[in-house]
Every structure is written in structure tokens, then in C-alpha cells.
Amino acid sequence: MYLRETKRRNADGTTVSYLALAYNERDPATGMPKAHIVHNFGRADLVDQEALSRLVRSISRFLDPADAITASASGQVAVLDSRPMGSAWLAGQLWERLGIAGAIAKVAAERRIDAGLVERVIFSMVANRLSVKPLSKLAGCTWVRRRAFIDGLTDVSDDACYRAMDVLIGGIAELQKTVFFSVANLLNLEVDLLFFDTTSTYWETDRLDEELEPDADDKDDDDDEGPPHAALHERGTRAYNSASKDHRPDLPQVVLGMAVTRQGIPVRVWTFGGAESDQVIIKKVKDDLGSWNLSRVIWVLDRGFTSAENRRYLQRGGGHYIVGEKLRGDSSEAALALSRPGRYHVVEGNLRVKEVRVDDGTMRDRFVICHNPERALRDAAIRGEILAHLKDKIASCDAMSATKRAEYYGALSTKPTYKRFLRRTAAGKLRIDRAAVAREAKLDGKFLLRTSDESLSAEDIALGYKALYEAERGWRDTKSTIDLRPVYHHREDRIRAHVQLCWLALLVLRVAEVEVGDTWRNIRNELDRIHLVTFASSQGTVSQRSELTPRQREILSALKLAEPPRFYDFTPAPEPPGELEAPVVL
């Protein structure tokens, strides 16, 4: 059906147009289309324009948004807004698929609050962690309102963010367990090996828990008067740590622990006090995951957790471990393992391994010596540079007085790099320790592993420990891509909630990377080329996404996701005043 215009020439030579509502039908006799008139509107210059407009609006209510906009394309179209939507939309789809949305809604429902709103607010904070520039909670509210696409949430306040964080941390234990089993079932995760690593971070505050008001997060810091740093020591969860890995001993520290699978999926994240011992950390981590009734698990940890007490605790309940041993430590077993002869065999690339036995007792451990020839060459080259610098530094010290030489030796000894290769003769002269150099040369390219498991081959042990890189990569992504810092929270529960938000962001990020086979940076950069454009015409307003590129379709296909809806939020234009009930008169 269409609007048909016919023209007639009058006797005086003028032309008059007539409008009619018509449709075509093929004549069975001639096979030619024939117009059938449904209604005559009369002369085009005398037609009721408002009646035609009402007819168009009435029809538009039953059209697809695309057809409605196309129908009005001949009119003026105004672009009202445009914002990237691709990465946030993808994160939202994975959020639902991994069961995170349902788990949060379940936790929130127990609080007698708007569970759907809380879930959306928490997702908005996670989506912001995944964006190009993660922001504070306050700035994130503006981001949601003006720059981001969060399906189901167009505005949020900082107070709503804080309340949602309180709900999150209040039910985090149940949430972590629910999300873990949901992700494990969905992705068929292998949890026979769990990699654990720790890091530390700091917060931009000069006060500890005792000096804080309950709602300190919701207030401005400028008027706060905290005690001098000298008066602050190990109290509360956050402690000032002179051995800060971040080189910020002036700020309160916390220790974070992360367990990941061999695929790099973060299972769980813990927050510990800034000066917590490794024994306390290991006990807490093993007990927490033990309550999930996982099957046989082998823990993979770095050299910082290799104490006998930690190893014994990991073996409780049938557990096992693979830990790195310090090559230059005080362990007699490690020294004995390194001295044992044996033949290396190649595992992959430049990695060679050999297994040695130290004790034939019932509680014996297996030791695997790993050797990388390329790394050995690099170690030798670095040592050569160190020795050359050291030789230059001590070349003229023989001419010094005994007192000056002793002081100079003390100064050089403060640098571990030099101290390792420096010795004093009986006469007090400084020389390079050639015996120490020879000992170090024997360790070039090597690292030593220790395991309690008898079922793994030496190759599996070496490759398993090598995969500990996934946990370390998790921390790098958390601190760089997700921007764990800076954080200005003061309350302990809000600090822990912020860490858990970063864990949820890392979980979504890592699942996307594993499924697509590309980095989140590349995925995000490609998908954020998808924009949601809001424009208005005489028929109303509509939000429409841009067309997808072949690469964007590849990413969605790898994740088994359908294309995003093409249209959002179609709102027909309001009827003119006084015409809400006016019928369409033909």
C-alpha cells in the first residue's frame, strides 16, 4: 500500500495533483499490475496535512524502529548522543553467562533491597575497571551517565556505589563459591593444579582503622587530621611496611593473594594484613578452598612459601605441592640435590630437566633441576658486566689507608650485587672472589623445584611451575589493565570490596582472552569501535548501534555470542496537545 499521486492538466494549462491511498494488484487476464484506490484524499494542495501526520504516527507505533526511522528519513534527523558500547556489552554478556549476575542478585535479595539495581551498580563498577581508563567511584558515576553503555543502568550515585560494595563484601564468601563452580562447569576448568601468588599494594591515606570514622569513605579527606607517620605501626588490617614491594613504606600496605587455574582463570582473591606471615596466608588459603570440597589439588607456589611448615600444611587432607627452592638458600636438601649427577633431557624449546632423589624415606620429596641454556648465557653476560664494574671500583683501593679501605668495603657490601663477588684478603685488600664466581657459574640458567607428588613426571612438574607465570600475569593485569591503584578508601571492608571488584573484572577479562585467543586490550579496542548512537526525528528518538566489522563478528563468534541488538530505547514522538484521542480521519 502506498500514497499515489496523479496529475491532471487543466484547460488553462495549469497542473493539479491529487493524492490517494492505493495498492497494486496483478490483473490475472493481462498479467499487468493494476492500481486499486482505497481512499481519495483530494487535491494535494488542499489535503489535511495534520491528518496525514497523525496517520504516519499511528502507523509508526506498529513498526520496527528501523522502519520507523527510515520512513521519516526524509525529515530532519538530530544526533543526540554517541558512546562506545562494544566492550561493556561483551562484559555484560559474559557476566550473565558466568553466573555472576545471578549470584550477586541472590546475595542482594537476602538484604531486602533492590537486588536488580545492586547487581547493575556492581557491574558498572566492574565494567569501569575494564575500560580504557578506570576511574574512582565518584568519577565512575559520571562515566556511567555520560560516556558508557551499561544495559539497564543510565545513572548512578556514589552513595549507591558504596552501598553496593557493602552488599558485595557482606556476601563475598558465598558469591566466590557460587561463581567458581559456575565458571568451572561452564569452561570445564581443570583444577588439579592451582597456582598461588601474592603481591602487596598501598592506599592513599595516612590513617589506620582505629582513627577512622565508620563512614569515612563518604567524606572529604581534606579536613582529616591523622597522626604523624611515626606514630603509626602495625595496627588493623593495613600496616606500614618498610619492606614495601611498591617502594612506598610511607603508606599503609595490604597483602593480596590470588589462586588461578592452569588456564589463567582467577579462582579467588584474598586480602591480608600488610605484615601477615606466609604461614598464616597459606593456612587461610588452603582452608578456604578446602571448604569447597575440591578433588585432588596440587598447589604451585614460588620460593617465598617453601618453608617446611607451609609444605606440611599443604599436604594435609591429601594435598600436594610444587614449590620453587632457593638456589642460594640455607637448605641442605637443596644443596644436596644440586650436587647430584644426572642426565638432562629436553622438555620443550630451551628447557631441560633432570630429576634427583635426596631422601628415600616415606616423606621424601622429589627434586627437579631445570636448565635453560639461553638464560644461562644471559646470566653469564650479566655477571660479566657486574664483575667488570666491580673490578673498576676496587682497582685503586690498594692505595687507600686500612681505615678508608674498610669503610669502602662496607659501602660496597651494602649492594648485594657486589657483595656476592667481593672478598677481603688477610691483609685487608679487596679482591674479586673467584670461588664465588665459580659457584655462581654452576647455577647459570637453573632453577630448582620440589614436589611431594609422585604421579607427575619431571616434565609436568617443570611445565606446571613455569605456568606460575599466569598468577604473576594476573597481578600485572590487575595493577595495570584494571588499575588496582590508586584507591582512596579508608574503611577496611571497602578496601576488601574494591579488591573483589578487581577480581571480578580480571575473571571476565581472562575468560574473554582465553576464548578469543587475544589480549583484552586488543579485544576492547576493536569492540569499542561499536558505538551506540542516539538520534531524533519527527517520529521520536531511537538508539542504534553501528554496523559490525568482520573482526568484531569473529570475536563474538569465538565467544559464541549473538550480535548486539541493533536498536535500543525507541520512543515515539508525543502526540501534539489536544490530539491524543483524535481519530485518524480519512
Coordinates of C-alpha atoms in Angstrom, one line a residue:
M1 CA 0.0 0.0 0.0
Y2 CA 1.3 3.4 -0.9
L3 CA 0.3 7.1 -1.3
R4 CA -0.4 7.6 -5.0
E5 CA -0.1 10.9 -6.7
T6 CA -1.8 11.6 -10.1
K7 CA -1.6 14.8 -12.1
R8 CA -4.1 16.4 -14.4
R9 CA -3.7 19.3 -16.8
N10 CA -6.4 21.9 -16.8
A11 CA -7.7 23.7 -19.8
D12 CA -5.8 26.8 -18.8
G13 CA -2.6 24.9 -18.8
T14 CA -2.1 24.5 -15.1
T15 CA -1.3 21.2 -13.4
V16 CA -3.2 19.9 -10.4
S17 CA -2.0 16.9 -8.2
Y18 CA -4.3 14.5 -6.4
L19 CA -3.4 12.1 -3.6
A20 CA -4.9 8.7 -3.0
L21 CA -4.2 5.7 -0.7
A22 CA -3.7 2.8 -3.1
Y23 CA -2.3 -0.7 -3.6
N24 CA -1.3 -2.6 -6.7
E25 CA -2.7 -6.0 -7.7
R26 CA -1.7 -8.0 -10.8
D27 CA -4.5 -8.4 -13.3
P28 CA -4.9 -12.2 -13.9
A29 CA -6.0 -11.6 -17.5
T30 CA -3.3 -9.2 -18.7
G31 CA -0.6 -10.1 -16.1
M32 CA 0.0 -6.4 -15.6
P33 CA -0.2 -4.6 -12.2
K34 CA -3.3 -2.6 -11.7
A35 CA -3.8 0.2 -9.1
H36 CA -6.8 -0.1 -6.7
I37 CA -7.8 3.1 -4.8
V38 CA -8.6 2.6 -1.1
H39 CA -9.2 6.3 -0.3
N40 CA -9.1 9.6 -2.2
F41 CA -7.5 12.5 -0.3
G42 CA -8.4 15.0 -3.0
R43 CA -6.2 17.8 -4.2
A44 CA -2.7 17.7 -2.8
D45 CA -2.7 21.5 -2.2
L46 CA -5.9 21.2 -0.1
V47 CA -5.1 18.0 1.8
D48 CA -5.2 18.0 5.6
Q49 CA -1.5 17.8 6.5
E50 CA -2.1 17.2 10.2
A51 CA -4.4 14.2 9.3
L52 CA -1.6 12.7 7.3
S53 CA 0.9 13.3 10.1
R54 CA -1.4 11.5 12.6
L55 CA -1.7 8.7 10.2
V56 CA 2.1 8.3 9.9
R57 CA 2.5 8.4 13.7
S58 CA -0.3 5.9 14.2
I59 CA 1.4 3.5 11.7
S60 CA 4.9 4.1 13.3
R61 CA 3.7 2.7 16.6
F62 CA 3.5 -0.8 15.0
L63 CA 6.7 -0.6 13.0
D64 CA 10.2 -1.8 13.8
P65 CA 12.3 1.1 14.9
A66 CA 14.5 0.8 11.8
D67 CA 11.4 1.0 9.5
A68 CA 10.0 3.9 11.5
I69 CA 13.2 5.9 11.2
T70 CA 13.6 5.0 7.6
A71 CA 10.0 6.2 7.0
S72 CA 10.9 9.6 8.5
A73 CA 14.4 9.8 6.9
S74 CA 13.1 12.5 4.5
G75 CA 12.7 14.7 7.6
Q76 CA 15.4 16.3 9.7
V77 CA 17.4 13.9 12.0
A78 CA 19.3 15.2 15.0
V79 CA 22.2 13.2 16.6
L80 CA 21.8 13.5 20.4
D81 CA 24.5 11.2 21.7
S82 CA 27.2 8.7 20.7
R83 CA 29.2 6.4 23.0
P84 CA 31.3 3.2 22.7
M85 CA 29.3 0.2 23.7
G86 CA 31.1 -2.9 22.5
S87 CA 33.4 -3.9 25.4
A88 CA 30.9 -3.1 28.1
W89 CA 28.2 -5.1 26.2
L90 CA 30.5 -8.1 25.8
A91 CA 31.5 -7.9 29.5
G92 CA 27.8 -7.9 30.4
Q93 CA 27.1 -11.0 28.3
L94 CA 30.0 -12.9 30.0
W95 CA 28.8 -11.5 33.3
E96 CA 25.5 -13.2 32.8
R97 CA 26.9 -16.4 31.3
L98 CA 29.3 -16.9 34.1
G99 CA 26.5 -16.7 36.7
I100 CA 27.9 -13.6 38.4
A101 CA 24.7 -11.5 37.9
G102 CA 22.6 -14.3 39.4
A103 CA 24.9 -14.9 42.3
I104 CA 25.0 -11.2 43.2
A105 CA 21.3 -10.8 42.9
K106 CA 20.8 -13.8 45.2
V107 CA 23.1 -12.3 47.8
A108 CA 21.4 -8.9 47.5
A109 CA 17.9 -10.4 47.7
E110 CA 18.7 -11.5 51.3
R111 CA 19.1 -7.9 52.3
R112 CA 15.6 -6.8 51.3
I113 CA 16.9 -4.2 48.8
D114 CA 16.5 -3.8 45.1
A115 CA 18.6 -6.7 44.1
G116 CA 18.5 -5.9 40.4
L117 CA 19.7 -2.3 41.0
V118 CA 22.6 -3.5 43.2
E119 CA 23.7 -6.0 40.6
R120 CA 23.7 -3.4 37.9
V121 CA 25.7 -0.9 40.1
I122 CA 28.3 -3.6 40.9
F123 CA 28.5 -4.5 37.2
S124 CA 29.0 -0.8 36.3
M125 CA 32.0 -0.6 38.7
V126 CA 33.5 -3.8 37.2
A127 CA 32.9 -2.5 33.6
N128 CA 34.7 0.7 34.5
R129 CA 37.7 -1.4 35.7
L130 CA 37.7 -3.0 32.2
S131 CA 37.5 0.3 30.4
V132 CA 40.4 2.2 28.8
K133 CA 40.7 4.5 31.8
P134 CA 39.4 3.0 35.1
L135 CA 38.2 5.7 37.4
S136 CA 37.3 6.4 41.0
K137 CA 33.8 5.6 42.3
L138 CA 32.7 9.2 42.1
A139 CA 34.2 9.8 38.6
G140 CA 32.7 6.5 37.5
C141 CA 29.2 7.8 38.2
T142 CA 29.8 10.5 35.6
W143 CA 31.3 7.9 33.3
V144 CA 28.1 5.8 33.5
R145 CA 25.9 8.8 32.9
R146 CA 27.7 10.4 30.0
R147 CA 30.2 8.1 28.4
A148 CA 29.4 4.4 29.0
F149 CA 26.8 1.9 27.9
I150 CA 25.5 -0.1 30.9
D151 CA 22.4 -2.0 29.8
G152 CA 19.7 -1.4 32.4
L153 CA 21.5 1.5 34.1
T154 CA 21.7 5.1 32.8
D155 CA 22.6 6.9 36.1
V156 CA 24.2 6.0 39.4
S157 CA 25.3 7.9 42.5
D158 CA 28.5 7.4 44.5
D159 CA 26.4 6.6 47.6
A160 CA 24.7 3.8 45.6
C161 CA 28.2 2.5 44.7
Y162 CA 29.3 2.4 48.3
R163 CA 26.1 0.7 49.4
A164 CA 26.6 -1.9 46.6
M165 CA 30.2 -2.5 47.7
D166 CA 28.9 -3.2 51.2
V167 CA 26.5 -5.8 49.9
L168 CA 29.2 -7.4 47.8
I169 CA 31.7 -7.8 50.7
G170 CA 29.0 -8.9 53.0
G171 CA 28.2 -11.9 50.9
I172 CA 31.6 -12.4 49.2
A173 CA 32.2 -16.0 50.6
E174 CA 29.0 -17.3 49.1
L175 CA 29.5 -15.3 45.9
Q176 CA 33.0 -16.6 45.4
K177 CA 32.0 -20.2 45.8
T178 CA 28.9 -19.9 43.5
V179 CA 30.9 -18.1 40.8
F180 CA 33.7 -20.6 41.0
F181 CA 31.5 -23.7 40.4
S182 CA 29.6 -21.8 37.7
V183 CA 32.7 -20.9 35.8
A184 CA 34.3 -24.3 36.4
N185 CA 31.2 -26.1 34.9
L186 CA 30.9 -23.7 32.0
L187 CA 34.5 -23.7 31.0
N188 CA 35.4 -27.2 32.1
L189 CA 38.2 -25.8 34.2
E190 CA 41.0 -28.1 35.2
V191 CA 41.6 -27.5 38.9
D192 CA 44.1 -30.3 39.5
L193 CA 46.8 -27.6 39.6
L194 CA 46.2 -24.3 41.4
F195 CA 48.8 -21.6 41.2
F196 CA 49.1 -19.2 44.1
D197 CA 51.0 -15.9 44.3
T198 CA 50.9 -12.8 46.4
T199 CA 51.6 -9.1 45.9
S200 CA 51.2 -6.0 48.0
T201 CA 49.6 -2.7 47.4
Y202 CA 49.0 0.6 49.2
W203 CA 46.3 3.1 49.8
E204 CA 46.3 6.9 49.6
T205 CA 45.7 7.5 53.3
D206 CA 47.7 8.3 56.4
R207 CA 45.3 6.7 59.0
L208 CA 44.6 3.2 60.2
D209 CA 41.3 1.6 61.1
E210 CA 41.2 2.9 64.7
E211 CA 41.5 6.5 63.6
L212 CA 38.7 6.3 61.1
E213 CA 35.0 7.1 61.4
P214 CA 32.6 4.4 60.3
D215 CA 31.5 6.3 57.2
A216 CA 34.9 7.8 56.4
D217 CA 34.7 6.8 52.7
D218 CA 31.8 9.1 52.2
K219 CA 33.6 12.2 53.5
D220 CA 36.3 14.5 52.1
D221 CA 39.8 13.8 53.2
D222 CA 41.0 17.4 53.2
D223 CA 39.7 18.1 56.8
D224 CA 41.1 14.9 58.3
E225 CA 43.9 15.2 60.8
G226 CA 45.7 11.9 61.1
P227 CA 48.6 11.2 63.5
P228 CA 52.2 11.6 62.2
H229 CA 53.6 8.5 60.4
A230 CA 56.0 7.9 63.3
A231 CA 53.0 7.1 65.5
L232 CA 51.5 4.6 63.0
H233 CA 52.7 1.0 63.1
E234 CA 51.2 -2.5 62.7
R235 CA 47.6 -2.0 63.8
G236 CA 44.5 -3.0 61.9
T237 CA 44.4 -4.7 58.5
R238 CA 46.7 -2.1 56.9
A239 CA 50.2 -1.8 58.3
Y240 CA 53.1 0.4 57.3
N241 CA 55.7 -1.9 55.9
S242 CA 59.3 -0.8 55.5
A243 CA 59.8 -3.7 53.0
S244 CA 57.1 -2.5 50.7
K245 CA 57.3 -4.1 47.2
D246 CA 55.9 -0.9 45.8
H247 CA 58.6 1.3 47.4
R248 CA 56.0 3.2 49.4
P249 CA 56.8 2.5 53.1
D250 CA 55.1 5.8 54.0
L251 CA 51.7 4.4 53.1
P252 CA 49.6 1.6 54.6
Q253 CA 50.0 -1.8 52.9
V254 CA 47.9 -4.8 52.4
V255 CA 49.0 -8.2 51.0
L256 CA 46.8 -9.7 48.3
G257 CA 46.7 -13.4 47.4
M258 CA 45.4 -14.9 44.2
A259 CA 44.8 -18.5 43.1
V260 CA 44.5 -19.2 39.4
T261 CA 44.0 -22.3 37.3
R262 CA 46.4 -23.6 34.7
Q263 CA 44.3 -21.7 32.1
G264 CA 44.9 -18.5 33.9
I265 CA 41.4 -18.1 35.3
P266 CA 41.5 -16.4 38.7
V267 CA 39.7 -18.7 41.2
R268 CA 39.7 -16.5 44.3
V269 CA 41.4 -13.4 45.8
W270 CA 42.3 -12.8 49.4
T271 CA 43.2 -9.6 51.4
F272 CA 45.6 -9.9 54.3
G273 CA 47.3 -7.6 56.7
G274 CA 50.3 -5.7 55.5
A275 CA 52.7 -7.6 57.7
E276 CA 51.0 -11.0 57.6
S277 CA 53.3 -14.1 57.7
D278 CA 53.4 -16.6 54.9
Q279 CA 52.3 -19.3 57.3
V280 CA 49.1 -17.5 58.1
I281 CA 48.4 -16.8 54.4
I282 CA 49.0 -20.4 53.4
K283 CA 46.7 -21.8 56.2
K284 CA 43.9 -19.4 55.3
V285 CA 44.1 -20.0 51.6
K286 CA 44.1 -23.8 51.9
D287 CA 41.4 -23.9 54.5
D288 CA 39.1 -21.6 52.4
L289 CA 39.4 -23.7 49.2
G290 CA 39.3 -26.9 51.3
S291 CA 35.8 -25.9 52.3
W292 CA 34.8 -26.1 48.7
N293 CA 35.4 -29.9 48.7
L294 CA 37.6 -29.8 45.6
S295 CA 39.1 -33.0 44.3
R296 CA 42.8 -33.7 44.4
V297 CA 44.7 -30.4 44.2
I298 CA 48.4 -29.7 43.7
W299 CA 49.5 -26.3 44.8
V300 CA 52.1 -24.4 42.8
L301 CA 53.9 -21.7 44.7
D302 CA 57.1 -19.6 44.4
R303 CA 60.2 -19.7 46.6
G304 CA 58.6 -17.3 49.1
F305 CA 56.4 -20.2 50.5
T306 CA 58.9 -23.0 50.6
S307 CA 59.2 -23.4 54.4
A308 CA 58.8 -26.9 55.9
E309 CA 55.8 -25.7 57.9
N310 CA 54.0 -24.5 54.8
R311 CA 54.8 -27.7 52.9
R312 CA 53.4 -29.9 55.7
Y313 CA 50.2 -27.9 55.9
L314 CA 49.6 -28.1 52.1
Q315 CA 49.9 -31.9 52.4
R316 CA 47.0 -32.2 54.9
G317 CA 44.0 -33.9 53.5
G318 CA 45.9 -35.5 50.7
G319 CA 47.1 -32.3 49.1
H320 CA 50.4 -31.8 47.3
Y321 CA 52.7 -29.0 46.2
I322 CA 55.2 -27.9 43.7
V323 CA 57.4 -25.1 45.1
G324 CA 60.5 -23.3 44.0
E325 CA 63.6 -23.8 46.1
K326 CA 66.1 -21.0 46.7
L327 CA 69.4 -21.9 44.9
R328 CA 71.4 -19.9 47.3
G329 CA 69.4 -20.6 50.4
D330 CA 70.4 -22.5 53.6
S331 CA 68.6 -25.7 52.7
S332 CA 70.9 -28.7 52.9
E333 CA 68.5 -30.7 50.8
A334 CA 68.6 -28.2 48.0
A335 CA 72.4 -28.1 48.1
L336 CA 72.5 -31.9 48.0
A337 CA 70.0 -32.0 45.1
L338 CA 72.1 -29.6 43.1
S339 CA 75.2 -31.7 43.7
R340 CA 73.7 -35.0 42.5
P341 CA 74.7 -36.1 39.0
G342 CA 72.2 -36.9 36.3
R343 CA 71.4 -36.5 32.6
Y344 CA 69.2 -33.7 31.4
H345 CA 66.6 -34.2 28.7
V346 CA 64.8 -31.6 26.7
V347 CA 61.2 -30.8 27.6
E348 CA 60.3 -28.0 25.2
G349 CA 62.2 -25.3 23.5
N350 CA 65.2 -24.4 25.6
L351 CA 64.0 -26.0 28.8
R352 CA 65.9 -29.1 30.0
V353 CA 65.1 -31.0 33.2
K354 CA 66.6 -33.8 35.3
E355 CA 65.1 -35.4 38.4
V356 CA 67.1 -36.3 41.5
R357 CA 66.4 -38.0 44.8
V358 CA 67.7 -36.9 48.1
D359 CA 65.9 -39.0 50.8
D360 CA 64.5 -42.5 50.4
G361 CA 62.2 -42.1 53.5
T362 CA 58.4 -42.3 53.5
M363 CA 58.1 -38.5 53.4
R364 CA 60.6 -38.0 50.7
D365 CA 60.3 -35.1 48.2
R366 CA 61.3 -35.2 44.6
F367 CA 63.6 -32.5 43.2
V368 CA 63.7 -31.4 39.6
I369 CA 66.5 -29.3 38.3
C370 CA 65.5 -27.1 35.3
H371 CA 68.1 -25.6 33.0
N372 CA 67.6 -23.0 30.2
P373 CA 70.7 -22.7 28.0
E374 CA 69.6 -19.3 26.7
R375 CA 69.1 -18.0 30.2
A376 CA 72.4 -19.4 31.2
L377 CA 74.1 -17.3 28.6
R378 CA 72.2 -14.3 29.7
D379 CA 73.2 -14.9 33.4
A380 CA 76.8 -15.2 32.4
A381 CA 76.7 -12.0 30.4
I382 CA 75.1 -10.1 33.3
R383 CA 77.7 -11.5 35.7
G384 CA 80.5 -10.4 33.4
E385 CA 79.2 -6.8 33.4
I386 CA 78.9 -6.9 37.2
L387 CA 82.5 -8.2 37.6
A388 CA 83.8 -5.6 35.2
H389 CA 82.2 -2.8 37.2
L390 CA 83.4 -4.2 40.5
K391 CA 86.9 -4.6 39.1
D392 CA 86.9 -0.9 38.2
K393 CA 85.6 0.1 41.6
I394 CA 88.3 -1.7 43.6
A395 CA 91.2 -1.1 41.1
S396 CA 92.6 1.9 43.1
C397 CA 91.6 0.9 46.6
D398 CA 95.1 -0.7 47.4
A399 CA 96.4 2.8 47.7
M400 CA 93.9 3.6 50.4
S401 CA 94.7 3.5 54.1
A402 CA 93.4 0.5 56.0
T403 CA 90.7 2.5 57.6
K404 CA 89.5 4.0 54.3
R405 CA 89.6 0.6 52.7
A406 CA 87.5 -0.9 55.4
E407 CA 84.9 1.9 55.0
Y408 CA 84.9 1.4 51.3
Y409 CA 84.4 -2.3 51.7
G410 CA 81.4 -1.6 54.0
A411 CA 79.9 0.7 51.4
L412 CA 80.3 -1.8 48.6
S413 CA 78.9 -4.6 50.8
T414 CA 75.6 -2.7 51.1
K415 CA 74.9 -3.6 47.5
P416 CA 74.1 -7.3 47.3
T417 CA 75.1 -7.4 43.6
Y418 CA 78.7 -6.5 44.6
K419 CA 78.8 -8.2 47.9
R420 CA 78.3 -11.7 46.4
F421 CA 81.6 -11.5 44.5
L422 CA 83.7 -9.4 46.9
R423 CA 86.2 -10.6 49.4
R424 CA 89.0 -9.2 51.7
T425 CA 92.4 -10.8 51.9
A426 CA 94.2 -11.4 55.1
A427 CA 96.0 -8.1 54.6
G428 CA 92.6 -6.3 54.2
K429 CA 92.9 -5.8 50.5
L430 CA 89.7 -6.0 48.3
R431 CA 89.7 -8.7 45.6
I432 CA 87.1 -10.4 43.4
D433 CA 86.1 -13.8 45.0
R434 CA 86.9 -16.2 42.2
A435 CA 85.5 -19.2 44.2
A436 CA 82.1 -17.4 44.5
V437 CA 82.3 -16.6 40.7
A438 CA 82.8 -20.3 40.0
R439 CA 79.9 -21.3 42.3
E440 CA 77.6 -18.8 40.6
A441 CA 78.6 -20.1 37.2
K442 CA 77.3 -23.6 38.1
L443 CA 73.9 -22.0 38.7
D444 CA 73.6 -20.2 35.4
G445 CA 70.2 -20.8 33.8
K446 CA 69.0 -23.1 36.6
F447 CA 66.1 -23.2 38.9
L448 CA 65.2 -25.9 41.4
L449 CA 61.7 -27.4 42.1
R450 CA 60.5 -29.5 44.9
T451 CA 57.3 -31.6 44.9
S452 CA 55.5 -34.0 47.1
D453 CA 53.5 -35.6 44.3
E454 CA 54.7 -39.0 43.0
S455 CA 52.3 -39.1 40.0
L456 CA 53.7 -36.2 38.0
S457 CA 56.6 -36.6 35.5
A458 CA 59.6 -34.3 35.7
E459 CA 58.3 -32.6 32.5
D460 CA 54.9 -32.0 34.1
I461 CA 56.5 -30.6 37.2
A462 CA 58.7 -28.2 35.2
L463 CA 55.9 -27.0 32.9
G464 CA 53.5 -26.7 35.8
Y465 CA 55.8 -24.4 37.7
K466 CA 56.5 -22.5 34.5
A467 CA 52.8 -21.8 34.3
L468 CA 53.0 -20.0 37.7
Y469 CA 53.6 -17.1 35.3
E470 CA 49.8 -17.0 34.9
A471 CA 49.4 -15.9 38.6
E472 CA 52.1 -13.3 38.2
R473 CA 50.4 -12.1 34.9
G474 CA 47.2 -11.8 36.9
W475 CA 48.8 -9.4 39.3
R476 CA 50.3 -7.4 36.4
D477 CA 46.9 -7.1 34.7
T478 CA 45.2 -6.2 38.0
K479 CA 47.7 -3.4 38.6
S480 CA 48.0 -2.1 35.0
T481 CA 45.0 -3.0 32.8
I482 CA 42.4 -3.0 35.7
D483 CA 44.2 -0.2 37.7
L484 CA 44.1 -1.6 41.2
R485 CA 45.7 1.7 42.3
P486 CA 45.3 4.5 43.2
V487 CA 42.5 3.8 45.8
Y488 CA 41.3 6.3 48.4
H489 CA 39.1 4.1 50.5
H490 CA 39.7 4.2 54.3
R491 CA 37.4 1.6 55.6
E492 CA 38.7 -2.0 55.8
D493 CA 35.6 -3.5 54.3
R494 CA 35.6 -1.0 51.4
I495 CA 39.2 -1.8 50.7
R496 CA 38.4 -5.5 50.5
A497 CA 35.3 -4.8 48.4
H498 CA 37.5 -2.9 45.9
V499 CA 39.9 -5.8 45.6
Q500 CA 36.9 -8.1 44.9
L501 CA 35.7 -5.8 42.2
C502 CA 39.1 -6.1 40.6
W503 CA 38.9 -9.9 40.9
L504 CA 35.6 -9.9 39.1
A505 CA 37.0 -7.7 36.4
L506 CA 40.0 -9.9 36.0
L507 CA 37.8 -13.0 35.8
V508 CA 35.7 -11.6 32.9
L509 CA 38.9 -10.3 31.2
R510 CA 40.7 -13.6 31.4
V511 CA 37.7 -15.7 30.2
A512 CA 37.4 -13.4 27.2
E513 CA 41.2 -13.7 26.4
V514 CA 41.1 -17.5 26.8
E515 CA 38.1 -17.9 24.5
V516 CA 39.1 -15.4 21.9
G517 CA 42.9 -16.1 22.0
D518 CA 43.8 -12.4 22.1
T519 CA 44.6 -9.8 24.7
W520 CA 41.9 -7.8 26.4
R521 CA 43.5 -4.6 25.2
N522 CA 43.0 -5.7 21.5
I523 CA 39.5 -7.1 22.2
R524 CA 38.4 -3.9 23.9
N525 CA 40.0 -1.6 21.2
E526 CA 38.2 -3.5 18.5
L527 CA 34.8 -3.8 20.2
D528 CA 34.7 -0.2 21.4
R529 CA 34.6 0.8 17.7
I530 CA 30.9 -0.3 18.1
H531 CA 29.1 2.9 19.1
L532 CA 25.5 3.4 20.3
V533 CA 24.2 6.5 18.6
T534 CA 21.0 8.2 19.8
F535 CA 19.2 10.4 17.3
A536 CA 15.8 12.0 17.0
S537 CA 13.4 12.5 14.1
S538 CA 9.9 13.7 13.7
Q539 CA 8.8 10.1 14.7
G540 CA 10.7 10.0 18.0
T541 CA 14.1 9.0 19.4
V542 CA 16.0 5.8 19.0
S543 CA 19.4 4.4 19.9
Q544 CA 21.1 2.4 17.2
R545 CA 24.4 0.6 17.2
S546 CA 26.9 1.0 14.4
E547 CA 27.4 -1.8 11.9
L548 CA 29.8 -4.6 12.9
T549 CA 33.2 -5.2 11.2
P550 CA 34.4 -8.7 10.2
R551 CA 36.8 -8.7 13.1
Q552 CA 34.1 -7.8 15.6
R553 CA 32.0 -10.7 14.3
E554 CA 35.0 -13.0 14.7
I555 CA 35.3 -12.0 18.4
L556 CA 31.6 -12.6 19.1
S557 CA 31.7 -15.9 17.2
A558 CA 34.7 -17.1 19.3
L559 CA 32.7 -16.3 22.4
K560 CA 29.5 -17.9 21.0
L561 CA 27.7 -14.6 21.4
A562 CA 24.9 -13.3 19.1
E563 CA 25.3 -9.8 17.7
P564 CA 24.1 -7.0 20.0
P565 CA 20.6 -5.7 19.3
R566 CA 20.6 -3.2 16.6
F567 CA 18.1 -0.8 18.3
Y568 CA 17.6 0.3 21.9
D569 CA 15.0 2.6 23.5
F570 CA 12.7 3.6 20.7
T571 CA 10.5 6.3 22.0
P572 CA 7.7 7.6 19.6
A573 CA 7.2 11.3 19.5
P574 CA 4.4 12.6 21.7
E575 CA 1.1 13.5 20.2
P576 CA 0.5 17.2 19.8
P577 CA -1.6 18.8 22.6
G578 CA -5.3 18.2 22.1
E579 CA -4.8 15.3 19.6
L580 CA -4.2 12.4 22.0
E581 CA -7.6 11.0 21.4
A582 CA -8.2 12.4 17.9
P583 CA -9.1 9.6 15.4
V584 CA -7.3 9.4 12.0
V585 CA -9.9 10.7 9.6
L586 CA -9.6 9.6 6.0

